[in-house]
């Protein structure tokens, strides 16, 4: 797991520290004597974790480790975001186990927090075109065929891996901005016909989210994650180094810049020729 200074600053946002508090709420209340005696005085619970509570916490640790690994969470914020759902769920079970009233109160807090503090989204610069239908995507691919490379991300707003990859994709769209290298996104939960067209599953258990397809001259050239003839999905970790390497972004970018220079020089030559013809 990679920890960067900018991520430590982002941790100050209410979404993260409030969810961290909810994640640690039960264990904190149990292991802090004054708080424990005040909260659990009306119940039969002691201030020590019993076997059932330890089982729930152990199960939580296993689930978080497995799910975050499958999601490809390699940064601290991505790891936290993908684990909050499971940690809050475990705390909910623990509070209900202690007392139904506590469980209902914790449920109300979770609902209020989820409504008032949604997960922060990337708000930096980007050069990404958001397609509003399959038709607009296909139209863009047809209109920009010659020498044009499209990187199109098929995503859903509710998928943690898509959310983690979104800022990387946006930053790359700025870093590799050139006339013949274009970045686009389409939400397949809103436009499922795009998912059907490009054989991408948008189910909650899908291992194809997100899917990025590289189109060259309007034709699919490469995609990640990919699958074999039997439909087996090959997992791909959407980190910036992986993405750059697999899609060979540096070379693609240089080729697109050369194509742009060539077109500009050809246009200049045409203008010079036309001026000469007019003079004669």
mmCIF file of C-alpha atoms in Angstrom:
data_model
loop_
_atom_site.group_PDB
_atom_site.id
_atom_site.type_symbol
_atom_site.label_atom_id
_atom_site.label_comp_id
_atom_site.label_asym_id
_atom_site.label_seq_id
_atom_site.Cartn_x
_atom_site.Cartn_y
_atom_site.Cartn_z
ATOM 1 C CA UNK A 1 0.000 0.000 0.000
ATOM 2 C CA UNK A 2 1.413 3.376 -1.091
ATOM 3 C CA UNK A 3 1.055 6.370 1.234
ATOM 4 C CA UNK A 4 1.620 9.848 -0.205
ATOM 5 C CA UNK A 5 1.689 13.251 1.492
ATOM 6 C CA UNK A 6 -1.272 14.512 -0.513
ATOM 7 C CA UNK A 7 -3.305 11.534 0.709
ATOM 8 C CA UNK A 8 -2.563 12.415 4.318
ATOM 9 C CA UNK A 9 -3.931 15.906 3.612
ATOM 10 C CA UNK A 10 -7.061 14.447 2.001
ATOM 11 C CA UNK A 11 -7.642 12.409 5.166
ATOM 12 C CA UNK A 12 -8.620 15.693 6.849
ATOM 13 C CA UNK A 13 -11.798 15.751 4.754
ATOM 14 C CA UNK A 14 -14.868 14.928 6.888
ATOM 15 C CA UNK A 15 -15.794 11.880 4.787
ATOM 16 C CA UNK A 16 -12.649 10.011 5.813
ATOM 17 C CA UNK A 17 -12.295 10.878 9.487
ATOM 18 C CA UNK A 18 -16.021 10.453 10.192
ATOM 19 C CA UNK A 19 -15.997 7.002 8.565
ATOM 20 C CA UNK A 20 -12.822 6.089 10.475
ATOM 21 C CA UNK A 21 -14.609 7.044 13.710
ATOM 22 C CA UNK A 22 -17.589 4.844 12.742
ATOM 23 C CA UNK A 23 -15.191 2.027 11.863
ATOM 24 C CA UNK A 24 -13.548 2.139 15.284
ATOM 25 C CA UNK A 25 -16.682 3.041 17.264
ATOM 26 C CA UNK A 26 -17.544 -0.302 18.836
ATOM 27 C CA UNK A 27 -14.032 -1.380 19.803
ATOM 28 C CA UNK A 28 -13.268 2.115 21.139
ATOM 29 C CA UNK A 29 -16.401 2.138 23.298
ATOM 30 C CA UNK A 30 -15.667 -1.370 24.559
ATOM 31 C CA UNK A 31 -12.007 -0.799 25.406
ATOM 32 C CA UNK A 32 -12.408 2.651 27.004
ATOM 33 C CA UNK A 33 -13.507 1.991 30.597
ATOM 34 C CA UNK A 34 -15.363 5.242 31.273
ATOM 35 C CA UNK A 35 -17.259 5.128 27.975
ATOM 36 C CA UNK A 36 -17.937 1.393 28.283
ATOM 37 C CA UNK A 37 -19.375 1.664 31.801
ATOM 38 C CA UNK A 38 -21.618 4.531 30.728
ATOM 39 C CA UNK A 39 -22.913 2.940 27.494
ATOM 40 C CA UNK A 40 -23.147 -0.708 28.465
ATOM 41 C CA UNK A 41 -24.310 -0.264 32.070
ATOM 42 C CA UNK A 42 -27.899 -0.984 31.042
ATOM 43 C CA UNK A 43 -26.930 -4.209 29.249
ATOM 44 C CA UNK A 44 -25.472 -7.517 30.333
ATOM 45 C CA UNK A 45 -22.299 -6.870 28.335
ATOM 46 C CA UNK A 46 -18.920 -6.513 30.037
ATOM 47 C CA UNK A 47 -16.111 -4.231 28.930
ATOM 48 C CA UNK A 48 -14.231 -7.163 27.417
ATOM 49 C CA UNK A 49 -14.761 -8.509 23.909
ATOM 50 C CA UNK A 50 -16.440 -11.915 24.111
ATOM 51 C CA UNK A 51 -15.949 -14.858 21.714
ATOM 52 C CA UNK A 52 -18.801 -13.815 19.398
ATOM 53 C CA UNK A 53 -17.485 -10.263 19.052
ATOM 54 C CA UNK A 54 -13.978 -11.537 18.344
ATOM 55 C CA UNK A 55 -15.370 -13.840 15.655
ATOM 56 C CA UNK A 56 -17.113 -10.920 13.952
ATOM 57 C CA UNK A 57 -13.930 -8.811 14.063
ATOM 58 C CA UNK A 58 -11.795 -11.673 12.711
ATOM 59 C CA UNK A 59 -14.268 -12.298 9.910
ATOM 60 C CA UNK A 60 -14.211 -8.561 9.132
ATOM 61 C CA UNK A 61 -10.409 -8.564 8.826
ATOM 62 C CA UNK A 62 -10.484 -11.503 6.407
ATOM 63 C CA UNK A 63 -13.238 -9.969 4.249
ATOM 64 C CA UNK A 64 -11.503 -6.562 4.072
ATOM 65 C CA UNK A 65 -8.187 -8.151 3.079
ATOM 66 C CA UNK A 66 -9.782 -10.274 0.344
ATOM 67 C CA UNK A 67 -12.092 -7.612 -1.080
ATOM 68 C CA UNK A 68 -9.538 -4.806 -1.140
ATOM 69 C CA UNK A 69 -7.020 -7.101 -2.822
ATOM 70 C CA UNK A 70 -9.575 -8.023 -5.481
ATOM 71 C CA UNK A 71 -10.385 -4.336 -5.972
ATOM 72 C CA UNK A 72 -6.702 -3.607 -6.550
ATOM 73 C CA UNK A 73 -6.451 -1.011 -3.793
ATOM 74 C CA UNK A 74 -2.805 0.073 -3.734
ATOM 75 C CA UNK A 75 -3.097 3.506 -2.143
ATOM 76 C CA UNK A 76 -4.164 4.345 1.387
ATOM 77 C CA UNK A 77 -7.306 6.260 0.367
ATOM 78 C CA UNK A 78 -8.366 3.534 -2.073
ATOM 79 C CA UNK A 79 -7.837 0.934 0.640
ATOM 80 C CA UNK A 80 -9.924 2.908 3.130
ATOM 81 C CA UNK A 81 -12.720 3.651 0.660
ATOM 82 C CA UNK A 82 -13.080 0.013 -0.381
ATOM 83 C CA UNK A 83 -13.065 -1.193 3.259
ATOM 84 C CA UNK A 84 -15.491 1.317 4.816
ATOM 85 C CA UNK A 85 -18.551 -0.617 3.624
ATOM 86 C CA UNK A 86 -17.431 -3.828 5.344
ATOM 87 C CA UNK A 87 -16.132 -2.191 8.530
ATOM 88 C CA UNK A 88 -19.346 -0.249 9.051
ATOM 89 C CA UNK A 89 -21.331 -3.415 8.369
ATOM 90 C CA UNK A 90 -19.343 -5.290 11.011
ATOM 91 C CA UNK A 91 -19.846 -2.468 13.516
ATOM 92 C CA UNK A 92 -23.561 -2.565 12.770
ATOM 93 C CA UNK A 93 -23.654 -6.274 13.637
ATOM 94 C CA UNK A 94 -21.690 -5.637 16.835
ATOM 95 C CA UNK A 95 -23.997 -2.850 17.986
ATOM 96 C CA UNK A 96 -27.092 -4.948 17.283
ATOM 97 C CA UNK A 97 -25.447 -7.839 19.132
ATOM 98 C CA UNK A 98 -24.921 -5.565 22.143
ATOM 99 C CA UNK A 99 -28.422 -4.081 22.084
ATOM 100 C CA UNK A 100 -31.091 -3.620 19.413
ATOM 101 C CA UNK A 101 -31.472 0.043 20.412
ATOM 102 C CA UNK A 102 -27.766 0.642 19.812
ATOM 103 C CA UNK A 103 -28.021 -1.081 16.438
ATOM 104 C CA UNK A 104 -30.947 1.081 15.335
ATOM 105 C CA UNK A 105 -29.172 4.234 16.497
ATOM 106 C CA UNK A 106 -25.990 3.248 14.614
ATOM 107 C CA UNK A 107 -28.078 2.512 11.492
ATOM 108 C CA UNK A 108 -29.555 6.013 11.644
ATOM 109 C CA UNK A 109 -26.062 7.520 11.958
ATOM 110 C CA UNK A 110 -24.820 5.556 8.911
ATOM 111 C CA UNK A 111 -27.783 6.760 6.828
ATOM 112 C CA UNK A 112 -27.264 10.398 7.827
ATOM 113 C CA UNK A 113 -23.504 10.213 7.142
ATOM 114 C CA UNK A 114 -23.988 8.574 3.744
ATOM 115 C CA UNK A 115 -26.469 11.293 2.719
ATOM 116 C CA UNK A 116 -24.530 14.261 4.092
ATOM 117 C CA UNK A 117 -20.949 13.109 3.439
ATOM 118 C CA UNK A 118 -20.623 11.362 0.075
ATOM 119 C CA UNK A 119 -17.168 10.123 -0.925
ATOM 120 C CA UNK A 120 -15.043 12.995 -2.341
ATOM 121 C CA UNK A 121 -14.594 12.844 -6.086
ATOM 122 C CA UNK A 122 -11.720 14.089 -8.207
ATOM 123 C CA UNK A 123 -12.078 17.821 -8.858
ATOM 124 C CA UNK A 124 -8.835 18.571 -10.711
ATOM 125 C CA UNK A 125 -8.293 19.328 -14.405
ATOM 126 C CA UNK A 126 -9.217 16.762 -17.037
ATOM 127 C CA UNK A 127 -9.624 16.454 -20.797
ATOM 128 C CA UNK A 128 -12.229 13.695 -20.794
ATOM 129 C CA UNK A 129 -15.315 13.581 -23.007
ATOM 130 C CA UNK A 130 -18.308 12.020 -21.231
ATOM 131 C CA UNK A 131 -20.521 10.154 -23.689
ATOM 132 C CA UNK A 132 -24.259 10.328 -23.004
ATOM 133 C CA UNK A 133 -25.225 7.359 -25.191
ATOM 134 C CA UNK A 134 -23.768 4.527 -27.235
ATOM 135 C CA UNK A 135 -24.703 6.460 -30.376
ATOM 136 C CA UNK A 136 -22.561 9.480 -29.412
ATOM 137 C CA UNK A 137 -19.616 7.167 -28.657
ATOM 138 C CA UNK A 138 -19.863 5.416 -32.029
ATOM 139 C CA UNK A 139 -20.322 8.756 -33.778
ATOM 140 C CA UNK A 140 -17.135 10.107 -32.155
ATOM 141 C CA UNK A 141 -15.195 7.007 -33.201
ATOM 142 C CA UNK A 142 -16.393 7.363 -36.821
ATOM 143 C CA UNK A 143 -15.787 11.112 -37.031
ATOM 144 C CA UNK A 144 -12.224 10.872 -35.725
ATOM 145 C CA UNK A 145 -10.977 7.814 -37.571
ATOM 146 C CA UNK A 146 -7.769 8.769 -39.330
ATOM 147 C CA UNK A 147 -4.663 8.713 -37.091
ATOM 148 C CA UNK A 148 -6.828 9.130 -33.983
ATOM 149 C CA UNK A 149 -6.505 7.031 -30.824
ATOM 150 C CA UNK A 150 -9.334 6.910 -28.305
ATOM 151 C CA UNK A 151 -9.016 5.609 -24.750
ATOM 152 C CA UNK A 152 -12.549 4.991 -23.521
ATOM 153 C CA UNK A 153 -13.327 4.004 -19.929
ATOM 154 C CA UNK A 154 -16.512 1.987 -19.376
ATOM 155 C CA UNK A 155 -17.444 2.456 -15.715
ATOM 156 C CA UNK A 156 -20.195 2.615 -13.094
ATOM 157 C CA UNK A 157 -20.469 5.243 -10.368
ATOM 158 C CA UNK A 158 -21.081 2.706 -7.584
ATOM 159 C CA UNK A 159 -18.042 0.493 -8.209
ATOM 160 C CA UNK A 160 -15.078 1.202 -5.836
ATOM 161 C CA UNK A 161 -12.432 0.277 -8.415
ATOM 162 C CA UNK A 162 -13.988 2.692 -10.920
ATOM 163 C CA UNK A 163 -13.977 5.437 -8.280
ATOM 164 C CA UNK A 164 -10.330 4.750 -7.410
ATOM 165 C CA UNK A 165 -9.293 4.797 -11.068
ATOM 166 C CA UNK A 166 -11.215 7.986 -11.964
ATOM 167 C CA UNK A 167 -8.560 10.512 -10.768
ATOM 168 C CA UNK A 168 -5.773 8.518 -12.483
ATOM 169 C CA UNK A 169 -7.666 8.540 -15.797
ATOM 170 C CA UNK A 170 -8.378 12.276 -15.478
ATOM 171 C CA UNK A 171 -4.758 13.131 -14.683
ATOM 172 C CA UNK A 172 -3.507 11.048 -17.618
ATOM 173 C CA UNK A 173 -5.946 12.829 -19.941
ATOM 174 C CA UNK A 174 -4.187 16.108 -19.054
ATOM 175 C CA UNK A 175 -0.677 14.682 -19.113
ATOM 176 C CA UNK A 176 -1.137 13.100 -22.559
ATOM 177 C CA UNK A 177 -3.307 15.791 -24.095
ATOM 178 C CA UNK A 178 -2.841 16.046 -27.853
ATOM 179 C CA UNK A 179 -5.095 16.414 -30.864
ATOM 180 C CA UNK A 180 -4.982 12.783 -31.956
ATOM 181 C CA UNK A 181 -5.055 11.111 -28.530
ATOM 182 C CA UNK A 182 -8.465 11.449 -26.923
ATOM 183 C CA UNK A 183 -9.926 10.276 -23.610
ATOM 184 C CA UNK A 184 -13.587 9.389 -23.092
ATOM 185 C CA UNK A 185 -15.866 7.805 -20.477
ATOM 186 C CA UNK A 186 -19.308 6.230 -20.541
ATOM 187 C CA UNK A 187 -21.386 5.127 -17.553
ATOM 188 C CA UNK A 188 -22.681 1.667 -18.493
ATOM 189 C CA UNK A 189 -25.087 1.592 -15.547
ATOM 190 C CA UNK A 190 -26.959 4.443 -17.270
ATOM 191 C CA UNK A 191 -26.297 3.253 -20.819
ATOM 192 C CA UNK A 192 -26.370 -0.574 -20.667
ATOM 193 C CA UNK A 193 -26.508 -0.885 -24.462
ATOM 194 C CA UNK A 194 -22.838 0.192 -24.493
ATOM 195 C CA UNK A 195 -22.030 -2.680 -22.092
ATOM 196 C CA UNK A 196 -23.855 -5.141 -24.346
ATOM 197 C CA UNK A 197 -22.144 -3.802 -27.468
ATOM 198 C CA UNK A 198 -18.647 -4.263 -26.015
ATOM 199 C CA UNK A 199 -19.348 -7.412 -23.933
ATOM 200 C CA UNK A 200 -18.867 -5.832 -20.503
ATOM 201 C CA UNK A 201 -20.755 -7.077 -17.463
ATOM 202 C CA UNK A 202 -22.101 -4.326 -15.191
ATOM 203 C CA UNK A 203 -23.346 -6.648 -12.429
ATOM 204 C CA UNK A 204 -22.383 -6.095 -8.806
ATOM 205 C CA UNK A 205 -20.048 -9.126 -9.005
ATOM 206 C CA UNK A 206 -18.464 -8.106 -12.297
ATOM 207 C CA UNK A 207 -14.686 -8.334 -12.608
ATOM 208 C CA UNK A 208 -14.768 -6.123 -15.727
ATOM 209 C CA UNK A 209 -15.232 -2.800 -13.969
ATOM 210 C CA UNK A 210 -13.793 -0.567 -15.081
ATOM 211 C CA UNK A 211 -12.929 -1.643 -18.626
ATOM 212 C CA UNK A 212 -10.710 0.599 -20.754
ATOM 213 C CA UNK A 213 -10.650 0.052 -24.508
ATOM 214 C CA UNK A 214 -8.138 1.604 -26.896
ATOM 215 C CA UNK A 215 -9.598 2.385 -30.312
ATOM 216 C CA UNK A 216 -7.284 3.112 -33.251
ATOM 217 C CA UNK A 217 -8.862 4.505 -36.391
ATOM 218 C CA UNK A 218 -12.287 3.643 -34.976
ATOM 219 C CA UNK A 219 -11.458 -0.036 -34.331
ATOM 220 C CA UNK A 220 -10.834 -1.740 -30.985
ATOM 221 C CA UNK A 221 -7.102 -2.340 -30.613
ATOM 222 C CA UNK A 222 -6.641 -3.292 -26.953
ATOM 223 C CA UNK A 223 -8.644 -3.608 -23.746
ATOM 224 C CA UNK A 224 -8.101 -4.209 -20.065
ATOM 225 C CA UNK A 225 -9.233 -6.323 -18.356
ATOM 226 C CA UNK A 226 -9.357 -8.872 -21.128
ATOM 227 C CA UNK A 227 -10.826 -12.387 -21.311
ATOM 228 C CA UNK A 228 -10.185 -15.649 -23.140
ATOM 229 C CA UNK A 229 -12.409 -17.606 -25.540
ATOM 230 C CA UNK A 230 -14.168 -19.275 -22.586
ATOM 231 C CA UNK A 231 -15.034 -15.931 -21.005
ATOM 232 C CA UNK A 232 -12.499 -16.130 -18.181
ATOM 233 C CA UNK A 233 -11.573 -12.620 -17.012
ATOM 234 C CA UNK A 234 -7.900 -11.820 -16.458
ATOM 235 C CA UNK A 235 -7.637 -9.431 -13.516
ATOM 236 C CA UNK A 236 -5.940 -6.102 -14.195
ATOM 237 C CA UNK A 237 -4.777 -3.665 -11.505
ATOM 238 C CA UNK A 238 -5.607 -0.119 -12.598
ATOM 239 C CA UNK A 239 -2.552 1.651 -11.218
ATOM 240 C CA UNK A 240 -0.933 4.481 -13.171
ATOM 241 C CA UNK A 241 2.308 2.542 -13.979
ATOM 242 C CA UNK A 242 0.337 -0.536 -15.100
ATOM 243 C CA UNK A 243 -1.954 1.532 -17.283
ATOM 244 C CA UNK A 244 0.883 3.452 -18.926
ATOM 245 C CA UNK A 245 2.840 0.268 -19.606
ATOM 246 C CA UNK A 246 0.022 -1.869 -21.012
ATOM 247 C CA UNK A 247 -1.383 0.837 -23.287
ATOM 248 C CA UNK A 248 2.159 2.029 -24.201
ATOM 249 C CA UNK A 249 1.018 5.601 -23.591
ATOM 250 C CA UNK A 250 4.381 7.287 -24.123
ATOM 251 C CA UNK A 251 4.846 5.809 -27.604
ATOM 252 C CA UNK A 252 1.198 6.342 -28.536
ATOM 253 C CA UNK A 253 1.463 9.961 -27.402
ATOM 254 C CA UNK A 254 4.633 10.545 -29.474
ATOM 255 C CA UNK A 255 3.035 8.971 -32.552
ATOM 256 C CA UNK A 256 -0.049 11.164 -32.161
ATOM 257 C CA UNK A 257 2.122 14.279 -31.808
ATOM 258 C CA UNK A 258 4.017 13.340 -34.984
ATOM 259 C CA UNK A 259 0.714 12.875 -36.810
ATOM 260 C CA UNK A 260 -0.378 16.317 -35.626
ATOM 261 C CA UNK A 261 2.884 17.930 -36.795
ATOM 262 C CA UNK A 262 2.637 16.176 -40.158
ATOM 263 C CA UNK A 263 -0.901 17.401 -40.691
ATOM 264 C CA UNK A 264 0.097 20.959 -39.761
ATOM 265 C CA UNK A 265 3.061 20.873 -42.145
ATOM 266 C CA UNK A 266 0.852 19.459 -44.918
ATOM 267 C CA UNK A 267 -1.664 22.246 -44.348
ATOM 268 C CA UNK A 268 1.109 24.846 -44.479
ATOM 269 C CA UNK A 269 2.403 23.359 -47.740
ATOM 270 C CA UNK A 270 -1.106 23.435 -49.188
ATOM 271 C CA UNK A 271 -1.525 27.087 -48.201
ATOM 272 C CA UNK A 272 1.830 28.019 -49.766
ATOM 273 C CA UNK A 273 0.913 26.176 -52.956
ATOM 274 C CA UNK A 274 -2.460 27.908 -53.138
ATOM 275 C CA UNK A 275 -0.829 31.330 -52.638
ATOM 276 C CA UNK A 276 1.654 30.643 -55.436
ATOM 277 C CA UNK A 277 -1.120 29.549 -57.772
ATOM 278 C CA UNK A 278 -3.086 32.720 -57.014
ATOM 279 C CA UNK A 279 -0.080 34.901 -57.749
ATOM 280 C CA UNK A 280 0.502 33.206 -61.073
#
